[in-house]
Amino acid sequence: MTASPVAATTVQFNPESRLYIDGRLRESATGHTVDNLNPATEELLGVATDASAQDMDEAIAAARRAFDTTTWSTDRAFRQHCLMQLHEALQQEKEDMRAELVAEAGAPLGMTYIAQLDWPLAEAIRWPAQYISDFPWERQLEEAALMGVPYNRVVVKEPMGVVGAITPWNFPVEIISNKVGQILATGNTMVLKPAMETPWSALRWGRIIAEKTDIPPGVVNIVPASDNDIAQRLLTDPRVDMISFTGSTAVGELIGRLTAATLKRNLMELGGKSAYLLLDDANLAETVPGCVGALMHSGQGCALTTRMLVPRSHYDQAVELATAAFAGVTIGDPSDPANFCGPLVSAKQRDRVMDYIRVAKEQGARVTVGGGKPEGLDRGYFVAPTVLADVAPEHRVFQEEIFGPVITITPYDGGDDGAVEMANNSTYGLAGTVLGSAERAMAIARRIRTGSVNVNGAIFYGPDAPFGGYKMSGIGRQNGFEGFEQHLQTKVIAY
C-alpha cells in the first residue's frame, strides 16, 4: 500500500456551531461547547455547542407543540413545498458540506462524490417529498353490515407524532438526509440528536432550515449532546412517540430496554458483518479485487462486506489476490483525491480496531498485509488496510463488527448449501454480496438472511429501496414505501 503524509488544515470553514430549537439558532443553556477534531491531523478544527438537559427538554416540547397545534401533520402539499425548498437549499451548500465531511469525519474526498454526500443529497429529500403525492394515504374497504345496517370503512395512514432521531458519525450527511426526508414527508416532527464526533455536518441543517425554508418552528430540532443521560431523555420521555436510530447493536439493545416503558415504536438500523461470497464458478481475477469495497471510509460502514467467503478449492488464490488488492490501496490525507483510505474517526476507534487485529492473531488468524499503523503517517488515527486469512467461524473477528479497514477470509465446503450456511453463520443480517453465475447467485441471494444483497456488481442503494436488517442488525426499514409505513400509524374508520 502507499501512504501519503497529511498536511495541516488550510481549508477555511463556515460552520454552524449552534443548536436549532423551536426555529431558533442558539447556544446551549449552559454555554458548554465541545472540541471538533480533525482525525487525519489531530488538530482542533473548532467547537460546537454541547446541549444541556434543559435544551433537550425544550426541543422535545417544541416538537410536541408543532405536531399537536400546527397543520404540519395534515397539510401534505405544504410539507412537499417545504421539503423541496430544503432539497434546493442543500444543493447550494454542497461544497461547504463536502469540505466539512472530509475535515471532521475524515471521509476520503472520492467518497463524498458517492454515498457520503452526492448520492443522498440528490435524492434523500426529493424522493420522499415527491412520494407524498403517490403514497396511498387512505384505502377503502368493502361495504359491511354486521348489524344489518350498511356502512363504509376506510383505512387511514397518520403520522406517528414526535420522532427522536439518533444518528452516528460515520456517514453523517447520508444518514441524517434519509431520516429527515422520511420523518418529515410522513408528517412527523423531530428531535435530531447527532453524533458529537461530527457535529458541524448536523448543525448546518438547522441554519439551512431556519434561513432557506418555510418549515415551521419546532418541526425540526437539532440537539447534539455529549452526555448520554441527556440523549436518553428521548428514549424515556412520553412526549416522544418513536425512535429512529442508526448505530451499534449494543446501543440498540439499550434503546429497546429504555423505550419499553412508554412502548415507543423503534426503527433501528444496527450493526452488520456482511459476506462477500464467491461461488466456485466466479472469475476470481475479476471478482476478488472488488473486496477493497470493504475499505470505503476506512471500513467504517455497517453494510460493508467484511467477511470474504471462498470455496476451499479457490482459497489460496483468493488470499493472494485479496492481499495484492489491499497492498495497492492508497492511504493518507483524505482531502487528496488520490487516496482511497483515510483515518478512523477517533483515537478510541483506532485502538478498538487494533485490539481486534491483536485478538485475531491470538486466535490463529494470519495477517497477510497491514495489521498496524501505516508507515509515514505519524499523525492521525490511521490503520493500514488489513487482510486476515485463516479465520474460522468461531473467531471473534468472523462474528463481531470491527468497523475498520479489515477483512477476513474464510474457506467453505459443501457447494452452494455450504456457502449459504457460512453466510448465515452470523448474529447479524444487514447486507451481502454474491458473485458467480447469474442464476445460482440469485438463488443464493434469496436464501441469505439479510435485508439487502448485491448480486454481481448491482447496487441496492437508493431512497426508494427499504434498508434495514434481519436478526441483530435491526428492526424495521428506512426508505421506500416500507419506510413511509414505518413512520405512520394505521387507523380504521367506519361510517
PDB file of C-alpha atoms in Angstrom, residues 295-416:
ATOM      1  CA  LEU A 295     -12.356  -0.187   2.772  1.00  0.00           C
ATOM      2  CA  MET A 296     -14.824   2.556   1.892  1.00  0.00           C
ATOM      3  CA  HIS A 297     -14.445   5.228   4.576  1.00  0.00           C
ATOM      4  CA  SER A 298     -11.753   3.014   6.118  1.00  0.00           C
ATOM      5  CA  GLY A 299     -14.249   0.245   6.798  1.00  0.00           C
ATOM      6  CA  GLN A 300     -16.489   2.450   8.927  1.00  0.00           C
ATOM      7  CA  GLY A 301     -19.766   1.357   7.390  1.00  0.00           C
ATOM      8  CA  CYS A 302     -22.380  -1.041   8.712  1.00  0.00           C
ATOM      9  CA  ALA A 303     -23.269  -2.570   5.328  1.00  0.00           C
ATOM     10  CA  LEU A 304     -19.709  -3.142   4.099  1.00  0.00           C
ATOM     11  CA  THR A 305     -18.872  -6.718   3.131  1.00  0.00           C
ATOM     12  CA  THR A 306     -16.063  -7.544   5.545  1.00  0.00           C
ATOM     13  CA  ARG A 307     -16.267 -11.381   5.514  1.00  0.00           C
ATOM     14  CA  MET A 308     -14.899 -12.904   2.305  1.00  0.00           C
ATOM     15  CA  LEU A 309     -16.165 -16.458   1.889  1.00  0.00           C
ATOM     16  CA  VAL A 310     -14.450 -18.601  -0.761  1.00  0.00           C
ATOM     17  CA  PRO A 311     -14.742 -22.236  -1.913  1.00  0.00           C
ATOM     18  CA  ARG A 312     -11.883 -24.156  -0.326  1.00  0.00           C
ATOM     19  CA  SER A 313     -10.549 -25.139  -3.740  1.00  0.00           C
ATOM     20  CA  HIS A 314     -10.069 -21.432  -4.579  1.00  0.00           C
ATOM     21  CA  TYR A 315      -8.922 -20.305  -1.148  1.00  0.00           C
ATOM     22  CA  ASP A 316      -5.182 -19.846  -1.683  1.00  0.00           C
ATOM     23  CA  GLN A 317      -5.686 -17.920  -4.909  1.00  0.00           C
ATOM     24  CA  ALA A 318      -8.317 -15.684  -3.261  1.00  0.00           C
ATOM     25  CA  VAL A 319      -5.986 -14.862  -0.367  1.00  0.00           C
ATOM     26  CA  GLU A 320      -3.223 -13.972  -2.787  1.00  0.00           C
ATOM     27  CA  LEU A 321      -5.468 -11.735  -4.894  1.00  0.00           C
ATOM     28  CA  ALA A 322      -7.052 -10.023  -1.876  1.00  0.00           C
ATOM     29  CA  THR A 323      -3.643  -9.375  -0.353  1.00  0.00           C
ATOM     30  CA  ALA A 324      -2.427  -7.793  -3.569  1.00  0.00           C
ATOM     31  CA  ALA A 325      -5.570  -5.663  -3.838  1.00  0.00           C
ATOM     32  CA  PHE A 326      -5.220  -4.347  -0.283  1.00  0.00           C
ATOM     33  CA  ALA A 327      -1.497  -3.770  -0.775  1.00  0.00           C
ATOM     34  CA  GLY A 328      -2.298  -1.485  -3.698  1.00  0.00           C
ATOM     35  CA  VAL A 329      -4.672   0.759  -1.757  1.00  0.00           C
ATOM     36  CA  THR A 330      -3.574   4.349  -1.201  1.00  0.00           C
ATOM     37  CA  ILE A 331      -3.997   5.727   2.320  1.00  0.00           C
ATOM     38  CA  GLY A 332      -3.416   9.149   3.801  1.00  0.00           C
ATOM     39  CA  ASP A 333      -4.728  12.685   3.582  1.00  0.00           C
ATOM     40  CA  PRO A 334      -8.481  12.347   2.931  1.00  0.00           C
ATOM     41  CA  SER A 335      -8.507  15.665   1.065  1.00  0.00           C
ATOM     42  CA  ASP A 336      -6.160  14.183  -1.561  1.00  0.00           C
ATOM     43  CA  PRO A 337      -8.327  12.573  -4.272  1.00  0.00           C
ATOM     44  CA  ALA A 338      -5.582  10.012  -4.885  1.00  0.00           C
ATOM     45  CA  ASN A 339      -6.229   8.392  -1.501  1.00  0.00           C
ATOM     46  CA  PHE A 340      -8.861   5.687  -1.168  1.00  0.00           C
ATOM     47  CA  CYS A 341      -8.452   5.275   2.602  1.00  0.00           C
ATOM     48  CA  GLY A 342      -8.414   7.981   5.248  1.00  0.00           C
ATOM     49  CA  PRO A 343      -8.244   7.885   9.044  1.00  0.00           C
ATOM     50  CA  LEU A 344     -10.579   6.346  11.554  1.00  0.00           C
ATOM     51  CA  VAL A 345     -12.762   8.898  13.270  1.00  0.00           C
ATOM     52  CA  SER A 346     -11.043   8.934  16.659  1.00  0.00           C
ATOM     53  CA  ALA A 347      -8.232   7.522  18.744  1.00  0.00           C
ATOM     54  CA  LYS A 348     -10.806   5.360  20.517  1.00  0.00           C
ATOM     55  CA  GLN A 349     -11.939   3.815  17.240  1.00  0.00           C
ATOM     56  CA  ARG A 350      -8.354   3.272  16.061  1.00  0.00           C
ATOM     57  CA  ASP A 351      -7.467   1.497  19.303  1.00  0.00           C
ATOM     58  CA  ARG A 352     -10.589  -0.653  19.056  1.00  0.00           C
ATOM     59  CA  VAL A 353      -9.636  -1.827  15.566  1.00  0.00           C
ATOM     60  CA  MET A 354      -6.052  -2.538  16.592  1.00  0.00           C
ATOM     61  CA  ASP A 355      -7.322  -4.605  19.504  1.00  0.00           C
ATOM     62  CA  TYR A 356      -9.424  -6.736  17.156  1.00  0.00           C
ATOM     63  CA  ILE A 357      -6.362  -7.386  14.990  1.00  0.00           C
ATOM     64  CA  ARG A 358      -4.406  -8.415  18.078  1.00  0.00           C
ATOM     65  CA  VAL A 359      -7.161 -10.815  19.192  1.00  0.00           C
ATOM     66  CA  ALA A 360      -7.413 -12.264  15.678  1.00  0.00           C
ATOM     67  CA  LYS A 361      -3.734 -13.152  15.669  1.00  0.00           C
ATOM     68  CA  GLU A 362      -4.010 -14.697  19.122  1.00  0.00           C
ATOM     69  CA  GLN A 363      -6.868 -16.894  17.891  1.00  0.00           C
ATOM     70  CA  GLY A 364      -4.906 -18.126  14.879  1.00  0.00           C
ATOM     71  CA  ALA A 365      -5.634 -15.677  12.077  1.00  0.00           C
ATOM     72  CA  ARG A 366      -2.811 -14.743   9.712  1.00  0.00           C
ATOM     73  CA  VAL A 367      -2.120 -11.132   8.720  1.00  0.00           C
ATOM     74  CA  THR A 368      -1.159 -11.124   5.035  1.00  0.00           C
ATOM     75  CA  VAL A 369      -0.957  -7.339   4.674  1.00  0.00           C
ATOM     76  CA  GLY A 370      -1.373  -4.379   7.013  1.00  0.00           C
ATOM     77  CA  GLY A 371      -2.050  -5.050  10.663  1.00  0.00           C
ATOM     78  CA  GLY A 372      -0.724  -1.811  12.126  1.00  0.00           C
ATOM     79  CA  LYS A 373      -0.156   1.882  11.617  1.00  0.00           C
ATOM     80  CA  PRO A 374       0.902   2.783   8.061  1.00  0.00           C
ATOM     81  CA  GLU A 375       4.478   3.896   7.660  1.00  0.00           C
ATOM     82  CA  GLY A 376       4.915   7.592   7.033  1.00  0.00           C
ATOM     83  CA  LEU A 377       1.736   8.643   8.834  1.00  0.00           C
ATOM     84  CA  ASP A 378       2.898   9.956  12.186  1.00  0.00           C
ATOM     85  CA  ARG A 379      -0.233  11.971  12.881  1.00  0.00           C
ATOM     86  CA  GLY A 380      -3.863  10.992  12.652  1.00  0.00           C
ATOM     87  CA  TYR A 381      -5.903   7.930  13.573  1.00  0.00           C
ATOM     88  CA  PHE A 382      -4.796   5.658  10.733  1.00  0.00           C
ATOM     89  CA  VAL A 383      -4.806   1.858  10.488  1.00  0.00           C
ATOM     90  CA  ALA A 384      -3.309   0.167   7.432  1.00  0.00           C
ATOM     91  CA  PRO A 385      -5.711  -1.826   5.220  1.00  0.00           C
ATOM     92  CA  THR A 386      -5.543  -5.325   6.684  1.00  0.00           C
ATOM     93  CA  VAL A 387      -6.306  -8.810   5.388  1.00  0.00           C
ATOM     94  CA  LEU A 388      -6.833 -11.566   7.958  1.00  0.00           C
ATOM     95  CA  ALA A 389      -6.593 -15.038   6.441  1.00  0.00           C
ATOM     96  CA  ASP A 390      -7.279 -18.430   8.065  1.00  0.00           C
ATOM     97  CA  VAL A 391     -10.217 -17.004  10.009  1.00  0.00           C
ATOM     98  CA  ALA A 392     -12.633 -19.604  11.352  1.00  0.00           C
ATOM     99  CA  PRO A 393     -16.329 -19.045  12.142  1.00  0.00           C
ATOM    100  CA  GLU A 394     -15.661 -19.286  15.866  1.00  0.00           C
ATOM    101  CA  HIS A 395     -13.146 -16.426  15.785  1.00  0.00           C
ATOM    102  CA  ARG A 396     -14.295 -13.092  17.174  1.00  0.00           C
ATOM    103  CA  VAL A 397     -13.317 -11.242  14.005  1.00  0.00           C
ATOM    104  CA  PHE A 398     -15.608 -13.509  11.987  1.00  0.00           C
ATOM    105  CA  GLN A 399     -18.599 -12.841  14.233  1.00  0.00           C
ATOM    106  CA  GLU A 400     -18.119  -9.285  15.528  1.00  0.00           C
ATOM    107  CA  GLU A 401     -18.227  -5.939  13.727  1.00  0.00           C
ATOM    108  CA  ILE A 402     -14.725  -4.412  13.619  1.00  0.00           C
ATOM    109  CA  PHE A 403     -15.659  -1.110  11.913  1.00  0.00           C
ATOM    110  CA  GLY A 404     -12.216  -0.569  10.471  1.00  0.00           C
ATOM    111  CA  PRO A 405     -10.153  -1.294   7.318  1.00  0.00           C
ATOM    112  CA  VAL A 406     -10.070  -5.055   7.895  1.00  0.00           C
ATOM    113  CA  ILE A 407     -11.477  -8.044   6.011  1.00  0.00           C
ATOM    114  CA  THR A 408     -11.426 -11.687   6.987  1.00  0.00           C
ATOM    115  CA  ILE A 409     -11.117 -14.601   4.543  1.00  0.00           C
ATOM    116  CA  THR A 410     -12.661 -17.984   5.312  1.00  0.00           C
ATOM    117  CA  PRO A 411     -12.975 -21.097   3.137  1.00  0.00           C
ATOM    118  CA  TYR A 412     -16.212 -23.065   2.888  1.00  0.00           C
ATOM    119  CA  ASP A 413     -17.111 -26.576   1.773  1.00  0.00           C
ATOM    120  CA  GLY A 414     -20.336 -28.141   0.563  1.00  0.00           C
ATOM    121  CA  GLY A 415     -21.101 -26.201  -2.604  1.00  0.00           C
ATOM    122  CA  ASP A 416     -23.950 -23.709  -2.642  1.00  0.00           C
TER     123      ASP A 416
END
